Amino acid sequence: MKPSGICILGSTGSIGQNTLAVIALHPERFKVIALTAHNSVDTLYEQCCIFKPAFAVLMEPQAAKNLQSKLTQQGISTKVLCGLQDLCEVVSLPEVDKVVAAIVGAAGLLPTLNAIKAGKQILLANKEALIMAGDLFLATASRTGATLLPVDSEHNALFQCMPPGYQTGSRPQGVSRLILTASGGPFLKTAKSAFKEITPEMACQHPNWKMGKKITVDCATLMNKGLEVIEASKLFCFNHDEIDVVVHPQSVIHSLVEYHDGSQLAQLGTPDMRIPIANCLAWPERIASGATRLSLTQVAELTFLPPDVDKFKCLSLAYNALCLGKAAPTVLNASNEVAVQSFLQQQMCFSQIPSIIETVLQTFYDLAANSLEEILLADKLARERTFDLIQAGA
Ligand code: NAD
Ligand code: MG
């Protein structure tokens, strides 16, 4: 069997590194064609030494120059490219079969859209891009034959529990509800009155998963679960009132699908992203992921509780944005990205995140989002307004 050609957008991040760890277990199945990152020269250099891709892409010219000279000195023939245009080109190379979309945030939108336009199989981790432009992604995919495979653990769990032969972008036969599980994050038991005192360091400690900083803060506000409700709605064609969230602190059940007859099917496993990544890489086959096996007797107890939407307002903001439609999900996402970045830079406090997003959503929820231009405009306006509000100390 000819190995599948792989391009990883964001190979130096948490998902990117986990993807390479699975690929390393199956050298006969996968050939790495392109690896990309923002500016992490050292990590990308190490990855190029091991996987010897034909191309590496960085966003900053000086970083690209440094990487190229290090690789040339080492006798490695990887060609280093630079910038957004090159990023958009490597995803559509004929030798690339699968594109792992693992850039964080809106920065992943254009390269992922290009991969969809080129009809590739997309292993989608970059939920922000789907939330911004879900309808455009799915319409383009149905035109080009691109397939979207969900890497996000909850959506991968839902995907695994769907009827045989199911493909994303369509409504599954016989399914009545989607139930997303949430760990509850590090502040599940923290009183709302103490939210003002939460520092970036505290918010970056996730109880079950080791991930990039942005998504870790999103888990702490429960915005991550809100974004995932929108992600599930887009991928599986469900309305806001057909998707539930249940807090499950052990993160063993990764999500559930409810069928019309009352059956609920769940996917279980240790909280290790190599499992959904391996599932997507080999789909529809199964391969080893390297993850530790789940022992139910060791876990012993699985518990569930409803989310506290009064304490974690971001979750209800996301439901509202999904319900409002148009550019509201794009605006929610953009405002959240700016707010989280500012919180990490200690320019605003944790408890301000939802209130700022709510104000921005109220201003721009009604913008249209029918084309890429309209989506990018909504994203830009929401970012500027959020930034202004933070500067003004709102
Ligand atoms: P990360 O911060 O660890 O890595 C991000 C990657 O994107 C890095 O390789 C970085 O170099 C690259 N990048 C960042 N900004 C860029 C830019 N402007 N242009 C080009 N490249 C850029 O993030 P992560 O935790 O791996 O998450 C990646 C995506 O996957 C996010 O959308 C996240 O929500 C989603 N996701 C992550 C996890 C997880 O376990 N980490 C789980 C589910 C979903
Ligand atoms: Mg998730």
Short mmCIF file of C-alpha atoms and ligand atoms in Angstrom, two decimals:
data_model
loop_
_atom_site.label_atom_id
_atom_site.label_comp_id
_atom_site.label_asym_id
_atom_site.label_seq_id
_atom_site.Cartn_x
_atom_site.Cartn_y
_atom_site.Cartn_z
CA MET A 1 0.00 0.00 0.00
CA LYS A 2 1.30 3.46 -0.93
CA PRO A 3 1.85 5.59 2.22
CA SER A 4 -0.53 8.55 2.70
CA GLY A 5 1.07 11.97 2.24
CA ILE A 6 0.60 14.13 5.32
CA CYS A 7 0.74 17.89 5.84
CA ILE A 8 0.50 19.15 9.42
CA LEU A 9 -0.53 22.77 9.90
CA GLY A 10 0.82 23.67 13.35
CA SER A 11 3.13 20.67 13.79
CA THR A 12 4.99 22.18 16.77
CA GLY A 13 1.87 22.52 18.94
CA SER A 14 0.26 20.02 21.25
CA ILE A 15 -1.92 18.39 18.54
CA GLY A 16 0.89 18.59 15.98
CA GLN A 17 3.34 16.80 18.27
CA ASN A 18 0.80 14.14 19.21
CA THR A 19 0.10 13.57 15.52
CA LEU A 20 3.78 13.03 14.80
CA ALA A 21 3.99 10.63 17.76
CA VAL A 22 1.29 8.45 16.15
CA ILE A 23 2.86 8.76 12.69
CA ALA A 24 6.22 7.64 14.11
CA LEU A 25 4.60 4.33 15.12
CA HIS A 26 3.57 3.66 11.49
CA PRO A 27 6.37 4.67 9.12
CA GLU A 28 5.05 2.31 6.42
CA ARG A 29 1.60 3.96 6.40
CA PHE A 30 2.41 7.68 6.43
CA LYS A 31 4.88 9.94 4.65
CA VAL A 32 5.26 13.47 6.03
CA ILE A 33 5.27 15.93 3.12
CA ALA A 34 5.02 19.28 4.93
CA LEU A 35 5.34 20.56 8.49
CA THR A 36 4.40 24.12 9.46
CA ALA A 37 4.62 26.40 12.49
CA HIS A 38 4.41 30.04 13.49
CA ASN A 39 8.02 30.74 14.52
CA SER A 40 9.31 27.83 16.64
CA VAL A 41 12.56 27.17 14.74
CA ASP A 42 14.08 24.69 17.20
CA THR A 43 11.11 22.35 17.47
CA LEU A 44 10.46 22.44 13.72
CA TYR A 45 14.17 21.76 13.09
CA GLU A 46 14.05 18.66 15.31
CA GLN A 47 10.88 17.46 13.57
CA CYS A 48 12.46 17.97 10.13
CA CYS A 49 15.55 15.98 11.20
CA ILE A 50 13.33 13.04 12.15
CA PHE A 51 10.61 13.11 9.48
CA LYS A 52 12.51 14.74 6.58
CA PRO A 53 9.51 16.45 4.96
CA ALA A 54 9.88 17.93 1.47
CA PHE A 55 8.67 21.29 2.84
CA ALA A 56 8.62 23.24 6.10
CA VAL A 57 6.77 26.54 6.44
CA LEU A 58 7.26 29.28 9.02
CA MET A 59 5.41 32.59 9.19
CA GLU A 60 8.37 34.86 9.93
CA PRO A 61 11.13 35.44 7.31
CA GLN A 62 14.01 35.50 9.80
CA ALA A 63 12.83 32.29 11.44
CA ALA A 64 12.51 30.64 8.01
CA LYS A 65 16.04 31.74 7.09
CA ASN A 66 17.45 30.35 10.34
CA LEU A 67 15.68 27.03 9.88
CA GLN A 68 16.86 26.70 6.27
CA SER A 69 20.50 27.29 7.21
CA LYS A 70 20.36 24.82 10.14
CA LEU A 71 18.83 22.14 7.90
CA THR A 72 21.28 22.72 5.05
CA GLN A 73 24.21 22.46 7.48
CA GLN A 74 22.80 19.14 8.63
CA GLY A 75 22.51 17.91 5.01
CA ILE A 76 18.70 17.74 5.12
CA SER A 77 17.03 18.65 1.85
CA THR A 78 13.76 20.07 3.30
CA LYS A 79 12.86 23.30 1.50
CA VAL A 80 11.82 26.04 3.92
CA LEU A 81 9.02 28.34 2.78
CA CYS A 82 7.56 31.38 4.47
CA GLY A 83 4.24 33.17 4.97
CA LEU A 84 0.52 32.66 4.50
CA GLN A 85 0.60 32.20 0.75
CA ASP A 86 3.14 29.36 0.98
CA LEU A 87 1.11 27.83 3.80
CA CYS A 88 -1.95 27.86 1.52
CA GLU A 89 0.10 26.27 -1.27
CA VAL A 90 1.62 23.33 0.62
CA VAL A 91 -1.81 22.04 1.67
CA SER A 92 -2.82 21.61 -1.96
CA LEU A 93 0.32 19.80 -3.21
CA PRO A 94 -0.68 16.72 -5.23
CA GLU A 95 1.38 14.41 -2.99
CA VAL A 96 -0.59 15.55 0.10
CA ASP A 97 -3.57 13.28 0.88
CA LYS A 98 -4.37 14.31 4.46
CA VAL A 99 -4.08 17.76 6.05
CA VAL A 100 -4.02 17.97 9.83
CA ALA A 101 -5.53 21.36 10.72
CA ALA A 102 -3.85 22.03 14.07
CA ILE A 103 -3.14 25.77 14.02
CA VAL A 104 -4.75 27.55 16.96
CA GLY A 105 -7.36 30.23 16.24
CA ALA A 106 -8.48 32.16 13.18
CA ALA A 107 -4.96 31.98 11.71
CA GLY A 108 -5.86 28.47 10.53
CA LEU A 109 -8.88 29.58 8.51
CA LEU A 110 -7.33 30.29 5.10
CA PRO A 111 -4.95 27.32 4.87
CA THR A 112 -7.69 24.94 6.05
CA LEU A 113 -10.15 26.39 3.55
CA ASN A 114 -7.53 25.95 0.83
CA ALA A 115 -7.09 22.31 1.75
CA ILE A 116 -10.87 21.85 1.51
CA LYS A 117 -10.87 23.58 -1.89
CA ALA A 118 -8.16 21.14 -3.00
CA GLY A 119 -10.43 18.21 -2.02
CA LYS A 120 -8.10 16.83 0.67
CA GLN A 121 -9.04 14.77 3.69
CA ILE A 122 -9.02 17.24 6.61
CA LEU A 123 -8.20 16.06 10.13
CA LEU A 124 -9.77 18.98 11.93
CA ALA A 125 -8.52 20.09 15.34
CA ASN A 126 -8.66 23.85 14.63
CA LYS A 127 -12.22 24.36 15.88
CA GLU A 128 -12.02 28.17 15.67
CA ALA A 129 -11.77 28.02 11.86
CA LEU A 130 -14.86 25.79 11.65
CA ILE A 131 -16.81 28.05 14.02
CA MET A 132 -15.96 31.12 11.94
CA ALA A 133 -16.76 29.59 8.60
CA GLY A 134 -18.61 26.30 9.17
CA ASP A 135 -21.20 26.74 6.44
CA LEU A 136 -18.56 27.79 3.91
CA PHE A 137 -16.33 24.83 4.89
CA LEU A 138 -19.14 22.31 4.45
CA ALA A 139 -20.49 23.79 1.22
CA THR A 140 -16.97 23.82 -0.24
CA ALA A 141 -16.31 20.26 0.95
CA SER A 142 -19.47 18.96 -0.68
CA ARG A 143 -18.38 20.60 -3.94
CA THR A 144 -14.78 19.34 -3.93
CA GLY A 145 -15.26 15.96 -2.23
CA ALA A 146 -13.05 16.93 0.74
CA THR A 147 -13.84 14.97 3.91
CA LEU A 148 -13.77 16.50 7.38
CA LEU A 149 -12.73 14.13 10.16
CA PRO A 150 -13.09 15.50 13.70
CA VAL A 151 -9.94 15.31 15.86
CA ASP A 152 -11.47 17.16 18.83
CA SER A 153 -12.01 14.33 21.32
CA GLU A 154 -15.74 14.95 21.88
CA HIS A 155 -16.53 15.22 18.18
CA ASN A 156 -14.37 12.25 17.38
CA ALA A 157 -16.34 10.32 20.02
CA LEU A 158 -19.63 11.41 18.42
CA PHE A 159 -18.28 10.49 14.99
CA GLN A 160 -17.32 7.02 16.23
CA CYS A 161 -20.84 6.54 17.66
CA MET A 162 -22.62 7.51 14.43
CA PRO A 163 -24.39 4.94 12.21
CA PRO A 164 -22.13 2.94 9.82
CA GLY A 165 -21.05 4.82 6.71
CA TYR A 166 -21.84 8.22 8.23
CA GLN A 167 -19.96 11.25 6.84
CA THR A 168 -19.76 14.68 8.50
CA GLY A 169 -21.77 17.52 6.97
CA SER A 170 -24.97 15.47 6.94
CA ARG A 171 -27.65 14.68 9.49
CA PRO A 172 -27.18 11.11 10.81
CA GLN A 173 -30.14 8.72 10.43
CA GLY A 174 -31.96 7.78 13.64
CA VAL A 175 -30.05 10.15 15.95
CA SER A 176 -32.07 12.49 18.17
CA ARG A 177 -29.51 14.22 20.43
CA LEU A 178 -25.81 14.85 20.90
CA ILE A 179 -24.43 14.88 24.43
CA LEU A 180 -21.04 16.51 24.88
CA THR A 181 -19.09 15.79 28.03
CA ALA A 182 -17.01 18.48 29.75
CA SER A 183 -14.39 18.01 32.44
CA GLY A 184 -15.57 21.22 34.11
CA GLY A 185 -12.03 22.62 34.04
CA PRO A 186 -9.87 23.68 36.98
CA PHE A 187 -12.54 25.95 38.53
CA LEU A 188 -15.41 23.49 38.72
CA LYS A 189 -15.43 23.84 42.50
CA THR A 190 -14.21 27.46 42.76
CA ALA A 191 -16.77 29.99 43.97
CA LYS A 192 -17.76 32.63 41.40
CA SER A 193 -16.75 35.33 43.88
CA ALA A 194 -13.13 34.08 43.65
CA PHE A 195 -13.01 34.35 39.82
CA LYS A 196 -11.53 37.87 40.03
CA GLU A 197 -8.38 36.45 41.64
CA ILE A 198 -7.71 33.82 38.95
CA THR A 199 -4.27 34.29 37.37
CA PRO A 200 -3.13 33.00 33.94
CA GLU A 201 -0.98 30.45 35.76
CA MET A 202 -4.01 29.09 37.63
CA ALA A 203 -6.12 29.00 34.44
CA CYS A 204 -3.37 27.12 32.57
CA GLN A 205 -3.60 24.08 34.89
CA HIS A 206 -6.04 21.63 33.32
CA PRO A 207 -6.95 18.66 35.55
CA ASN A 208 -7.02 16.00 32.77
CA TRP A 209 -5.54 17.21 29.46
CA LYS A 210 -2.20 18.78 28.47
CA MET A 211 -2.87 21.28 25.68
CA GLY A 212 -1.90 24.66 24.21
CA LYS A 213 -2.51 27.74 26.39
CA LYS A 214 -5.45 29.21 24.46
CA ILE A 215 -7.61 26.08 24.61
CA THR A 216 -6.62 25.53 28.26
CA VAL A 217 -7.98 28.96 29.20
CA ASP A 218 -11.09 28.21 27.10
CA CYS A 219 -11.57 25.06 29.20
CA ALA A 220 -11.34 27.13 32.37
CA THR A 221 -14.09 29.55 31.23
CA LEU A 222 -16.10 26.71 29.62
CA MET A 223 -15.93 28.69 26.35
CA ASN A 224 -14.22 25.62 24.94
CA LYS A 225 -17.41 23.62 25.54
CA GLY A 226 -19.44 26.46 24.04
CA LEU A 227 -17.24 26.47 20.93
CA GLU A 228 -17.64 22.69 20.82
CA VAL A 229 -21.44 22.98 20.85
CA ILE A 230 -21.16 25.16 17.73
CA GLU A 231 -18.58 22.78 16.25
CA ALA A 232 -20.95 19.82 16.78
CA SER A 233 -23.84 21.75 15.27
CA LYS A 234 -21.84 22.45 12.10
CA LEU A 235 -20.24 19.02 11.70
CA PHE A 236 -23.32 16.92 12.41
CA CYS A 237 -26.20 19.30 11.41
CA PHE A 238 -27.93 19.61 14.80
CA ASN A 239 -29.73 22.66 16.26
CA HIS A 240 -28.72 24.35 19.50
CA ASP A 241 -31.63 22.72 21.38
CA GLU A 242 -30.59 19.21 20.27
CA ILE A 243 -27.11 19.41 21.83
CA ASP A 244 -26.59 18.95 25.59
CA VAL A 245 -23.54 19.44 27.76
CA VAL A 246 -22.91 17.32 30.83
CA VAL A 247 -20.03 17.82 33.23
CA HIS A 248 -18.06 14.61 33.71
CA PRO A 249 -14.91 15.39 35.73
CA GLN A 250 -13.06 12.11 34.98
CA SER A 251 -12.96 12.71 31.17
CA VAL A 252 -13.39 9.00 30.45
CA ILE A 253 -16.61 9.17 28.41
CA HIS A 254 -15.71 11.55 25.60
CA SER A 255 -19.31 12.15 24.41
CA LEU A 256 -22.57 10.35 23.63
CA VAL A 257 -25.03 10.02 20.76
CA GLU A 258 -28.71 9.41 21.59
CA TYR A 259 -30.83 7.45 19.09
CA HIS A 260 -34.59 7.69 18.58
CA ASP A 261 -35.18 4.42 20.46
CA GLY A 262 -33.57 5.83 23.62
CA SER A 263 -30.18 4.08 23.20
CA GLN A 264 -27.20 6.23 24.06
CA LEU A 265 -23.86 5.19 22.53
CA ALA A 266 -20.66 6.49 24.10
CA GLN A 267 -16.95 6.35 23.29
CA LEU A 268 -14.59 5.83 26.23
CA GLY A 269 -10.83 5.97 26.61
CA THR A 270 -8.01 7.51 28.59
CA PRO A 271 -7.78 11.29 28.08
CA ASP A 272 -5.06 11.13 25.42
CA MET A 273 -5.38 12.99 22.09
CA ARG A 274 -3.37 10.27 20.32
CA ILE A 275 -6.56 8.14 20.36
CA PRO A 276 -8.77 10.49 18.26
CA ILE A 277 -5.75 11.44 16.14
CA ALA A 278 -5.02 7.77 15.33
CA ASN A 279 -8.70 7.25 14.62
CA CYS A 280 -8.68 10.06 12.05
CA LEU A 281 -5.29 9.17 10.53
CA ALA A 282 -6.30 5.60 9.74
CA TRP A 283 -10.05 6.13 9.20
CA PRO A 284 -11.97 3.96 8.40
CA GLU A 285 -9.35 1.49 9.60
CA ARG A 286 -7.90 1.25 13.13
CA ILE A 287 -4.24 1.53 14.13
CA ALA A 288 -2.27 1.61 17.38
CA SER A 289 -2.10 5.06 18.99
CA GLY A 290 0.47 4.46 21.73
CA ALA A 291 -2.04 5.56 24.40
CA THR A 292 -2.39 3.77 27.73
CA ARG A 293 -5.41 1.45 27.88
CA LEU A 294 -8.41 2.46 29.96
CA SER A 295 -8.97 0.41 33.08
CA LEU A 296 -12.51 0.91 34.33
CA THR A 297 -11.75 -0.77 37.63
CA GLN A 298 -8.89 1.66 38.18
CA VAL A 299 -11.14 4.64 37.37
CA ALA A 300 -13.78 2.99 39.60
CA GLU A 301 -16.24 5.87 39.54
CA LEU A 302 -17.75 7.97 36.77
CA THR A 303 -19.76 11.02 37.84
CA PHE A 304 -21.97 13.51 35.99
CA LEU A 305 -23.55 16.86 36.79
CA PRO A 306 -25.21 19.70 34.89
CA PRO A 307 -23.03 22.68 33.91
CA ASP A 308 -23.38 25.80 36.08
CA VAL A 309 -24.25 28.33 33.37
CA ASP A 310 -24.57 31.16 35.87
CA LYS A 311 -20.96 30.68 36.96
CA PHE A 312 -19.65 29.89 33.48
CA LYS A 313 -21.43 32.46 31.33
CA CYS A 314 -19.31 31.73 28.24
CA LEU A 315 -21.25 28.51 27.70
CA SER A 316 -24.58 30.33 27.41
CA LEU A 317 -23.00 33.03 25.23
CA ALA A 318 -21.96 30.32 22.77
CA TYR A 319 -25.45 28.76 22.76
CA ASN A 320 -26.86 32.25 22.08
CA ALA A 321 -24.41 32.85 19.25
CA LEU A 322 -25.35 29.52 17.65
CA CYS A 323 -29.03 30.35 18.00
CA LEU A 324 -28.55 33.85 16.50
CA GLY A 325 -26.66 32.47 13.49
CA LYS A 326 -25.26 34.78 10.79
CA ALA A 327 -21.90 36.20 11.96
CA ALA A 328 -22.61 35.67 15.68
CA PRO A 329 -20.36 32.55 16.02
CA THR A 330 -17.55 34.37 14.15
CA VAL A 331 -17.93 37.41 16.43
CA LEU A 332 -18.01 35.25 19.57
CA ASN A 333 -14.85 33.43 18.48
CA ALA A 334 -12.92 36.58 17.50
CA SER A 335 -13.82 38.41 20.69
CA ASN A 336 -12.87 35.37 22.76
CA GLU A 337 -9.49 35.03 21.04
CA VAL A 338 -8.60 38.65 21.82
CA ALA A 339 -9.95 38.43 25.38
CA VAL A 340 -8.01 35.23 26.15
CA GLN A 341 -4.80 36.67 24.72
CA SER A 342 -5.24 39.82 26.83
CA PHE A 343 -5.96 37.77 29.94
CA LEU A 344 -2.79 35.72 29.33
CA GLN A 345 -0.87 39.01 29.03
CA GLN A 346 -2.44 40.17 32.30
CA GLN A 347 -4.24 43.08 30.66
CA MET A 348 -7.62 42.08 32.03
CA CYS A 349 -9.00 39.76 34.68
CA PHE A 350 -10.55 36.33 34.21
CA SER A 351 -14.05 37.40 35.27
CA GLN A 352 -14.15 40.11 32.58
CA ILE A 353 -13.84 37.61 29.71
CA PRO A 354 -17.57 36.80 29.37
CA SER A 355 -18.81 40.35 29.93
CA ILE A 356 -16.58 41.80 27.20
CA ILE A 357 -17.56 39.06 24.75
CA GLU A 358 -21.23 39.67 25.54
CA THR A 359 -20.92 43.40 24.77
CA VAL A 360 -19.16 42.69 21.46
CA LEU A 361 -21.74 40.08 20.53
CA GLN A 362 -24.56 42.55 21.22
CA THR A 363 -22.92 45.05 18.87
CA PHE A 364 -22.16 42.80 15.91
CA TYR A 365 -24.39 39.69 16.12
CA ASP A 366 -26.48 40.76 13.14
CA LEU A 367 -23.64 41.06 10.61
CA ALA A 368 -23.90 38.85 7.55
CA ALA A 369 -21.56 35.88 7.08
CA ASN A 370 -22.43 34.57 3.64
CA SER A 371 -19.00 34.88 2.05
CA LEU A 372 -15.38 34.68 3.12
CA GLU A 373 -15.13 38.49 2.84
CA GLU A 374 -18.10 39.01 5.17
CA ILE A 375 -16.69 36.49 7.65
CA LEU A 376 -13.28 38.18 7.67
CA LEU A 377 -14.94 41.58 8.13
CA ALA A 378 -17.01 40.37 11.11
CA ASP A 379 -13.86 38.82 12.60
CA LYS A 380 -11.94 42.09 12.18
CA LEU A 381 -14.68 44.33 13.62
CA ALA A 382 -15.15 42.06 16.64
CA ARG A 383 -11.40 41.98 17.32
CA GLU A 384 -11.07 45.77 17.11
CA ARG A 385 -14.08 46.37 19.39
CA THR A 386 -12.84 43.82 21.96
CA PHE A 387 -9.42 45.39 21.93
CA ASP A 388 -10.90 48.89 22.42
CA LEU A 389 -13.06 47.71 25.32
CA ILE A 390 -10.05 46.11 27.01
CA GLN A 391 -7.96 49.26 26.50
CA ALA A 392 -10.78 51.32 27.99
CA GLY A 393 -10.76 48.99 31.00
CA ALA A 394 -14.37 47.84 30.44
P1 NAD B 1 -0.76 25.00 20.42
O1 NAD B 1 -0.75 26.41 20.86
O2 NAD B 1 -0.07 23.97 21.24
O3 NAD B 1 -0.17 24.90 18.92
C1 NAD B 1 -0.57 25.75 17.91
C2 NAD B 1 0.22 25.51 16.63
O4 NAD B 1 -0.19 26.49 15.66
C3 NAD B 1 1.73 25.68 16.78
O5 NAD B 1 2.39 24.79 15.93
C4 NAD B 1 1.98 27.11 16.30
O6 NAD B 1 3.29 27.31 15.78
C5 NAD B 1 0.94 27.24 15.21
N1 NAD B 1 0.50 28.64 15.03
C6 NAD B 1 0.08 29.49 16.01
N2 NAD B 1 -0.24 30.69 15.49
C7 NAD B 1 -0.02 30.61 14.16
C8 NAD B 1 -0.13 31.52 13.08
N3 NAD B 1 -0.55 32.79 13.28
N4 NAD B 1 0.19 31.09 11.84
C9 NAD B 1 0.63 29.83 11.63
N5 NAD B 1 0.76 28.92 12.62
C10 NAD B 1 0.45 29.30 13.86
O7 NAD B 1 -2.30 24.60 20.23
P2 NAD B 1 -2.99 23.16 20.37
O8 NAD B 1 -3.36 22.91 21.78
O9 NAD B 1 -2.20 22.14 19.64
O10 NAD B 1 -4.37 23.42 19.60
C11 NAD B 1 -4.43 23.50 18.20
C12 NAD B 1 -5.90 23.49 17.79
O11 NAD B 1 -6.46 22.22 18.13
C13 NAD B 1 -6.76 24.54 18.50
O12 NAD B 1 -7.73 25.01 17.63
C14 NAD B 1 -7.42 23.75 19.63
O13 NAD B 1 -8.67 24.29 20.00
C15 NAD B 1 -7.59 22.39 18.98
N6 NAD B 1 -7.64 21.28 19.93
C16 NAD B 1 -6.56 21.03 20.71
C17 NAD B 1 -6.61 19.98 21.63
C18 NAD B 1 -5.38 19.62 22.44
O14 NAD B 1 -5.40 18.61 23.13
N7 NAD B 1 -4.33 20.41 22.43
C19 NAD B 1 -7.76 19.21 21.75
C20 NAD B 1 -8.85 19.50 20.93
C21 NAD B 1 -8.77 20.54 20.01
MG MG B 2 -12.53 18.93 23.00
#
